[in-house]
Amino acid sequence: MLTKKPLEGEQYCGIFLNFTRKFLREMYRMPDKKPWSENIPKWKESGVKLPRRPEIESLFSSMIPYFDPSVEPKEDLMRLKLKEELLVLLHMNERFAPTVFDFTQPWKIDILDFLNQNYMYEFTLEELAHFTGRSLATFKRDFKKVSELTPQKWLIRKRLEVAFEKMKSTGAKVQQVHADVGFKNASHFTTAFKKQFGIPPSAIRRE
């Protein structure tokens, strides 16, 4: 996720070019693709800031007219723009080739990092798999590598642990905490809390 803000009150406009896996698969077979060695390492960074180069500035300058909402870009022209950008990357740095043409598996992010940041939200297993860049089967297999619990039980335990710390440190009431950590109602939260810690939430506040 990127947060972009205007500089000193200036108007901000952004252009984003997305390469879909389908597009990249098609471009992988293009005859004018620059060859590369299989020993070239991929980018490890999740984001790469590109240098200011004439071919990049020319590409984005040619798209400025599309900031006008009355000017609708044509699909075939946009496809040419995407191909142009891909070729620019491939010629700019050889590490882009093994990165963008890696079809061995979908893009993945760390499962526990994602859950620790989003434990309070209601996700289906399919959504968790999608948001972490996995198929459902791969998500289940990878999750078993990092936890003995099921994803649902892991989330409940995480929510209860966060609630415990909040109530202990701030004296917050059940009505304040249960929704913040992702429980839909107070009674379910109280039952789960007592099962996890052996005491009701009210006992934490008394302590």
PDB file of C-alpha atoms in Angstrom:
ATOM      1  CA  MET A   1       0.000   0.000   0.000  1.00  0.00           C
ATOM      2  CA  LEU A   2       1.307   3.418  -0.944  1.00  0.00           C
ATOM      3  CA  THR A   3       0.140   6.746   0.465  1.00  0.00           C
ATOM      4  CA  LYS A   4       0.733   9.645  -1.918  1.00  0.00           C
ATOM      5  CA  LYS A   5       0.280  13.266  -0.876  1.00  0.00           C
ATOM      6  CA  PRO A   6       0.609  16.507  -2.851  1.00  0.00           C
ATOM      7  CA  LEU A   7       3.692  18.619  -2.223  1.00  0.00           C
ATOM      8  CA  GLU A   8       2.989  21.979  -0.536  1.00  0.00           C
ATOM      9  CA  GLY A   9      -0.659  22.040  -1.593  1.00  0.00           C
ATOM     10  CA  GLU A  10      -0.013  21.313  -5.260  1.00  0.00           C
ATOM     11  CA  GLN A  11      -2.575  19.329  -7.221  1.00  0.00           C
ATOM     12  CA  TYR A  12      -1.804  15.616  -7.214  1.00  0.00           C
ATOM     13  CA  CYS A  13      -2.564  13.249 -10.074  1.00  0.00           C
ATOM     14  CA  GLY A  14      -1.387   9.683 -10.397  1.00  0.00           C
ATOM     15  CA  ILE A  15      -1.014   7.147 -13.189  1.00  0.00           C
ATOM     16  CA  PHE A  16      -0.761   3.445 -12.378  1.00  0.00           C
ATOM     17  CA  LEU A  17       0.125   0.716 -14.840  1.00  0.00           C
ATOM     18  CA  ASN A  18      -0.762  -2.824 -13.761  1.00  0.00           C
ATOM     19  CA  PHE A  19       0.702  -5.956 -15.311  1.00  0.00           C
ATOM     20  CA  THR A  20      -1.736  -8.845 -14.949  1.00  0.00           C
ATOM     21  CA  ARG A  21      -0.431 -12.404 -14.911  1.00  0.00           C
ATOM     22  CA  LYS A  22      -2.322 -13.067 -18.145  1.00  0.00           C
ATOM     23  CA  PHE A  23      -0.640 -10.102 -19.839  1.00  0.00           C
ATOM     24  CA  LEU A  24       2.797 -11.161 -18.595  1.00  0.00           C
ATOM     25  CA  ARG A  25       2.282 -14.704 -19.824  1.00  0.00           C
ATOM     26  CA  GLU A  26       1.444 -13.368 -23.272  1.00  0.00           C
ATOM     27  CA  MET A  27       4.446 -11.031 -23.267  1.00  0.00           C
ATOM     28  CA  TYR A  28       6.735 -13.848 -22.152  1.00  0.00           C
ATOM     29  CA  ARG A  29       6.186 -15.424 -25.568  1.00  0.00           C
ATOM     30  CA  MET A  30       6.796 -12.238 -27.537  1.00  0.00           C
ATOM     31  CA  PRO A  31       9.605 -12.679 -30.107  1.00  0.00           C
ATOM     32  CA  ASP A  32      11.299  -9.347 -29.319  1.00  0.00           C
ATOM     33  CA  LYS A  33      11.670 -10.122 -25.608  1.00  0.00           C
ATOM     34  CA  LYS A  34      15.193  -9.501 -24.391  1.00  0.00           C
ATOM     35  CA  PRO A  35      16.841 -12.807 -23.358  1.00  0.00           C
ATOM     36  CA  TRP A  36      18.281 -13.167 -19.863  1.00  0.00           C
ATOM     37  CA  SER A  37      20.314 -15.648 -17.884  1.00  0.00           C
ATOM     38  CA  GLU A  38      18.558 -17.922 -15.384  1.00  0.00           C
ATOM     39  CA  ASN A  39      21.269 -17.047 -12.852  1.00  0.00           C
ATOM     40  CA  ILE A  40      20.133 -13.438 -12.567  1.00  0.00           C
ATOM     41  CA  PRO A  41      18.566 -12.834  -9.119  1.00  0.00           C
ATOM     42  CA  LYS A  42      15.052 -11.458  -8.737  1.00  0.00           C
ATOM     43  CA  TRP A  43      14.193  -8.290  -6.847  1.00  0.00           C
ATOM     44  CA  LYS A  44      13.756  -9.044  -3.157  1.00  0.00           C
ATOM     45  CA  GLU A  45      12.242  -5.651  -2.374  1.00  0.00           C
ATOM     46  CA  SER A  46       8.444  -5.333  -2.451  1.00  0.00           C
ATOM     47  CA  GLY A  47       8.772  -1.933  -4.115  1.00  0.00           C
ATOM     48  CA  VAL A  48      11.424  -0.551  -6.468  1.00  0.00           C
ATOM     49  CA  LYS A  49      11.767   3.179  -7.112  1.00  0.00           C
ATOM     50  CA  LEU A  50      12.636   3.736 -10.744  1.00  0.00           C
ATOM     51  CA  PRO A  51      15.221   6.337 -11.754  1.00  0.00           C
ATOM     52  CA  ARG A  52      14.275   9.350 -13.875  1.00  0.00           C
ATOM     53  CA  ARG A  53      14.997   8.265 -17.413  1.00  0.00           C
ATOM     54  CA  PRO A  54      13.886   9.718 -20.759  1.00  0.00           C
ATOM     55  CA  GLU A  55      11.968   6.614 -21.799  1.00  0.00           C
ATOM     56  CA  ILE A  56      10.011   6.539 -18.523  1.00  0.00           C
ATOM     57  CA  GLU A  57       9.208  10.246 -18.563  1.00  0.00           C
ATOM     58  CA  SER A  58       8.195   9.990 -22.209  1.00  0.00           C
ATOM     59  CA  LEU A  59       5.825   7.123 -21.465  1.00  0.00           C
ATOM     60  CA  PHE A  60       4.036   8.894 -18.635  1.00  0.00           C
ATOM     61  CA  SER A  61       3.992  12.240 -20.445  1.00  0.00           C
ATOM     62  CA  SER A  62       2.148  10.562 -23.314  1.00  0.00           C
ATOM     63  CA  MET A  63      -0.586   9.542 -20.851  1.00  0.00           C
ATOM     64  CA  ILE A  64      -1.206  12.999 -19.378  1.00  0.00           C
ATOM     65  CA  PRO A  65      -4.147  13.684 -21.761  1.00  0.00           C
ATOM     66  CA  TYR A  66      -6.050  10.852 -20.057  1.00  0.00           C
ATOM     67  CA  PHE A  67      -6.281  12.902 -16.873  1.00  0.00           C
ATOM     68  CA  ASP A  68      -9.136  14.598 -18.718  1.00  0.00           C
ATOM     69  CA  PRO A  69     -12.210  12.497 -17.826  1.00  0.00           C
ATOM     70  CA  SER A  70     -13.751  13.286 -21.208  1.00  0.00           C
ATOM     71  CA  VAL A  71     -10.884  11.525 -22.986  1.00  0.00           C
ATOM     72  CA  GLU A  72     -11.404   7.779 -22.861  1.00  0.00           C
ATOM     73  CA  PRO A  73      -8.286   5.680 -23.472  1.00  0.00           C
ATOM     74  CA  LYS A  74      -8.641   2.960 -26.067  1.00  0.00           C
ATOM     75  CA  GLU A  75      -7.951  -0.585 -24.940  1.00  0.00           C
ATOM     76  CA  ASP A  76      -5.556  -1.393 -27.780  1.00  0.00           C
ATOM     77  CA  LEU A  77      -3.562   1.791 -27.136  1.00  0.00           C
ATOM     78  CA  MET A  78      -3.342   1.044 -23.416  1.00  0.00           C
ATOM     79  CA  ARG A  79      -2.050  -2.412 -24.232  1.00  0.00           C
ATOM     80  CA  LEU A  80       0.713  -0.809 -26.282  1.00  0.00           C
ATOM     81  CA  LYS A  81       1.536   1.447 -23.338  1.00  0.00           C
ATOM     82  CA  LEU A  82       1.808  -1.562 -21.050  1.00  0.00           C
ATOM     83  CA  LYS A  83       4.056  -3.343 -23.524  1.00  0.00           C
ATOM     84  CA  GLU A  84       6.183  -0.212 -23.831  1.00  0.00           C
ATOM     85  CA  GLU A  85       6.555   0.027 -20.071  1.00  0.00           C
ATOM     86  CA  LEU A  86       7.445  -3.657 -19.789  1.00  0.00           C
ATOM     87  CA  LEU A  87      10.145  -3.310 -22.440  1.00  0.00           C
ATOM     88  CA  VAL A  88      11.510  -0.233 -20.666  1.00  0.00           C
ATOM     89  CA  LEU A  89      11.856  -2.241 -17.449  1.00  0.00           C
ATOM     90  CA  LEU A  90      13.455  -5.215 -19.174  1.00  0.00           C
ATOM     91  CA  HIS A  91      16.041  -3.001 -20.872  1.00  0.00           C
ATOM     92  CA  MET A  92      16.625  -0.895 -17.758  1.00  0.00           C
ATOM     93  CA  ASN A  93      17.708  -3.657 -15.392  1.00  0.00           C
ATOM     94  CA  GLU A  94      18.165  -7.364 -16.069  1.00  0.00           C
ATOM     95  CA  ARG A  95      16.700  -8.242 -12.646  1.00  0.00           C
ATOM     96  CA  PHE A  96      13.216  -7.247 -13.821  1.00  0.00           C
ATOM     97  CA  ALA A  97      13.027 -10.212 -16.212  1.00  0.00           C
ATOM     98  CA  PRO A  98      13.123 -13.074 -13.673  1.00  0.00           C
ATOM     99  CA  THR A  99      10.906 -10.994 -11.376  1.00  0.00           C
ATOM    100  CA  VAL A 100       7.996 -10.198 -13.698  1.00  0.00           C
ATOM    101  CA  PHE A 101       8.179 -13.512 -15.559  1.00  0.00           C
ATOM    102  CA  ASP A 102       8.126 -15.690 -12.455  1.00  0.00           C
ATOM    103  CA  PHE A 103       5.092 -17.949 -12.909  1.00  0.00           C
ATOM    104  CA  THR A 104       6.110 -20.670 -10.477  1.00  0.00           C
ATOM    105  CA  GLN A 105       3.657 -19.476  -7.816  1.00  0.00           C
ATOM    106  CA  PRO A 106       1.440 -16.499  -7.047  1.00  0.00           C
ATOM    107  CA  TRP A 107       2.875 -13.583  -5.100  1.00  0.00           C
ATOM    108  CA  LYS A 108       2.899 -14.283  -1.384  1.00  0.00           C
ATOM    109  CA  ILE A 109       3.114 -12.212   1.764  1.00  0.00           C
ATOM    110  CA  ASP A 110       3.849 -13.455   5.260  1.00  0.00           C
ATOM    111  CA  ILE A 111       0.684 -15.013   6.684  1.00  0.00           C
ATOM    112  CA  LEU A 112       1.278 -14.133  10.333  1.00  0.00           C
ATOM    113  CA  ASP A 113       2.306 -10.561   9.507  1.00  0.00           C
ATOM    114  CA  PHE A 114      -0.974 -10.135   7.640  1.00  0.00           C
ATOM    115  CA  LEU A 115      -3.057 -11.686  10.436  1.00  0.00           C
ATOM    116  CA  ASN A 116      -1.339  -9.682  13.164  1.00  0.00           C
ATOM    117  CA  GLN A 117      -2.270  -6.501  11.330  1.00  0.00           C
ATOM    118  CA  ASN A 118      -5.807  -7.552  10.360  1.00  0.00           C
ATOM    119  CA  TYR A 119      -6.979  -9.900  13.129  1.00  0.00           C
ATOM    120  CA  MET A 120      -9.997  -7.712  13.943  1.00  0.00           C
ATOM    121  CA  TYR A 121     -11.641  -8.193  10.544  1.00  0.00           C
ATOM    122  CA  GLU A 122     -13.930 -11.033   9.468  1.00  0.00           C
ATOM    123  CA  PHE A 123     -12.327 -13.006   6.634  1.00  0.00           C
ATOM    124  CA  THR A 124     -13.280 -16.272   5.036  1.00  0.00           C
ATOM    125  CA  LEU A 125     -10.490 -18.761   4.365  1.00  0.00           C
ATOM    126  CA  GLU A 126     -10.819 -17.967   0.670  1.00  0.00           C
ATOM    127  CA  GLU A 127     -10.300 -14.252   1.380  1.00  0.00           C
ATOM    128  CA  LEU A 128      -7.282 -14.931   3.603  1.00  0.00           C
ATOM    129  CA  ALA A 129      -5.764 -17.037   0.843  1.00  0.00           C
ATOM    130  CA  HIS A 130      -6.442 -14.340  -1.746  1.00  0.00           C
ATOM    131  CA  PHE A 131      -5.087 -11.451   0.344  1.00  0.00           C
ATOM    132  CA  THR A 132      -1.877 -13.327   1.114  1.00  0.00           C
ATOM    133  CA  GLY A 133      -1.335 -14.299  -2.527  1.00  0.00           C
ATOM    134  CA  ARG A 134      -2.158 -18.000  -2.325  1.00  0.00           C
ATOM    135  CA  SER A 135      -4.595 -20.578  -3.521  1.00  0.00           C
ATOM    136  CA  LEU A 136      -6.819 -21.998  -0.785  1.00  0.00           C
ATOM    137  CA  ALA A 137      -4.914 -25.283  -0.726  1.00  0.00           C
ATOM    138  CA  THR A 138      -1.542 -23.509  -0.545  1.00  0.00           C
ATOM    139  CA  PHE A 139      -2.786 -21.218   2.223  1.00  0.00           C
ATOM    140  CA  LYS A 140      -3.893 -24.192   4.348  1.00  0.00           C
ATOM    141  CA  ARG A 141      -0.585 -25.952   3.773  1.00  0.00           C
ATOM    142  CA  ASP A 142       1.507 -22.852   4.539  1.00  0.00           C
ATOM    143  CA  PHE A 143      -0.533 -22.037   7.636  1.00  0.00           C
ATOM    144  CA  LYS A 144       0.193 -25.472   9.114  1.00  0.00           C
ATOM    145  CA  LYS A 145       3.884 -24.614   8.858  1.00  0.00           C
ATOM    146  CA  VAL A 146       3.531 -21.563  11.138  1.00  0.00           C
ATOM    147  CA  SER A 147       0.834 -22.636  13.621  1.00  0.00           C
ATOM    148  CA  GLU A 148      -0.631 -25.757  15.172  1.00  0.00           C
ATOM    149  CA  LEU A 149      -4.018 -24.016  15.340  1.00  0.00           C
ATOM    150  CA  THR A 150      -6.535 -23.609  12.561  1.00  0.00           C
ATOM    151  CA  PRO A 151      -6.747 -20.058  11.130  1.00  0.00           C
ATOM    152  CA  GLN A 152     -10.093 -19.484  12.878  1.00  0.00           C
ATOM    153  CA  LYS A 153      -8.743 -20.593  16.272  1.00  0.00           C
ATOM    154  CA  TRP A 154      -5.591 -18.536  15.761  1.00  0.00           C
ATOM    155  CA  LEU A 155      -7.676 -15.419  15.131  1.00  0.00           C
ATOM    156  CA  ILE A 156      -9.838 -16.012  18.210  1.00  0.00           C
ATOM    157  CA  ARG A 157      -6.775 -16.484  20.410  1.00  0.00           C
ATOM    158  CA  LYS A 158      -5.142 -13.357  18.970  1.00  0.00           C
ATOM    159  CA  ARG A 159      -8.270 -11.275  19.587  1.00  0.00           C
ATOM    160  CA  LEU A 160      -8.546 -12.536  23.160  1.00  0.00           C
ATOM    161  CA  GLU A 161      -4.881 -11.829  23.897  1.00  0.00           C
ATOM    162  CA  VAL A 162      -5.194  -8.274  22.572  1.00  0.00           C
ATOM    163  CA  ALA A 163      -8.397  -7.755  24.563  1.00  0.00           C
ATOM    164  CA  PHE A 164      -6.717  -9.085  27.711  1.00  0.00           C
ATOM    165  CA  GLU A 165      -3.855  -6.593  27.373  1.00  0.00           C
ATOM    166  CA  LYS A 166      -6.205  -3.696  26.660  1.00  0.00           C
ATOM    167  CA  MET A 167      -8.389  -4.423  29.652  1.00  0.00           C
ATOM    168  CA  LYS A 168      -5.407  -4.948  31.914  1.00  0.00           C
ATOM    169  CA  SER A 169      -3.556  -1.792  30.845  1.00  0.00           C
ATOM    170  CA  THR A 170      -6.451   0.619  30.334  1.00  0.00           C
ATOM    171  CA  GLY A 171      -9.291  -0.821  32.406  1.00  0.00           C
ATOM    172  CA  ALA A 172     -11.534  -0.831  29.349  1.00  0.00           C
ATOM    173  CA  LYS A 173     -14.930  -2.504  29.681  1.00  0.00           C
ATOM    174  CA  VAL A 174     -16.189  -5.489  27.741  1.00  0.00           C
ATOM    175  CA  GLN A 175     -18.533  -3.261  25.737  1.00  0.00           C
ATOM    176  CA  GLN A 176     -15.555  -1.178  24.615  1.00  0.00           C
ATOM    177  CA  VAL A 177     -13.175  -4.000  23.833  1.00  0.00           C
ATOM    178  CA  HIS A 178     -15.102  -6.847  22.226  1.00  0.00           C
ATOM    179  CA  ALA A 179     -15.962  -5.002  19.011  1.00  0.00           C
ATOM    180  CA  ASP A 180     -12.508  -3.440  18.686  1.00  0.00           C
ATOM    181  CA  VAL A 181     -10.839  -6.838  18.551  1.00  0.00           C
ATOM    182  CA  GLY A 182     -13.359  -8.389  16.162  1.00  0.00           C
ATOM    183  CA  PHE A 183     -16.092 -10.064  18.255  1.00  0.00           C
ATOM    184  CA  LYS A 184     -19.618  -9.402  17.043  1.00  0.00           C
ATOM    185  CA  ASN A 185     -21.273  -9.525  20.462  1.00  0.00           C
ATOM    186  CA  ALA A 186     -20.262  -9.276  24.108  1.00  0.00           C
ATOM    187  CA  SER A 187     -21.699 -12.639  25.179  1.00  0.00           C
ATOM    188  CA  HIS A 188     -19.625 -14.559  22.623  1.00  0.00           C
ATOM    189  CA  PHE A 189     -16.561 -12.597  23.709  1.00  0.00           C
ATOM    190  CA  THR A 190     -17.174 -13.335  27.402  1.00  0.00           C
ATOM    191  CA  THR A 191     -17.646 -17.058  26.775  1.00  0.00           C
ATOM    192  CA  ALA A 192     -14.503 -17.310  24.656  1.00  0.00           C
ATOM    193  CA  PHE A 193     -12.509 -15.201  27.126  1.00  0.00           C
ATOM    194  CA  LYS A 194     -13.440 -17.428  30.086  1.00  0.00           C
ATOM    195  CA  LYS A 195     -12.618 -20.549  28.081  1.00  0.00           C
ATOM    196  CA  GLN A 196      -9.224 -19.157  27.134  1.00  0.00           C
ATOM    197  CA  PHE A 197      -8.115 -17.657  30.459  1.00  0.00           C
ATOM    198  CA  GLY A 198     -10.290 -19.445  33.008  1.00  0.00           C
ATOM    199  CA  ILE A 199     -11.782 -16.214  34.376  1.00  0.00           C
ATOM    200  CA  PRO A 200     -14.428 -13.784  33.104  1.00  0.00           C
ATOM    201  CA  PRO A 201     -13.337 -10.448  31.577  1.00  0.00           C
ATOM    202  CA  SER A 202     -14.730  -8.571  34.582  1.00  0.00           C
ATOM    203  CA  ALA A 203     -12.078 -10.201  36.773  1.00  0.00           C
ATOM    204  CA  ILE A 204      -9.336  -8.602  34.712  1.00  0.00           C
ATOM    205  CA  ARG A 205     -10.773  -5.163  35.307  1.00  0.00           C
ATOM    206  CA  ARG A 206     -11.039  -5.787  39.065  1.00  0.00           C
ATOM    207  CA  GLU A 207      -7.363  -6.745  39.180  1.00  0.00           C
TER     208      GLU A 207
END
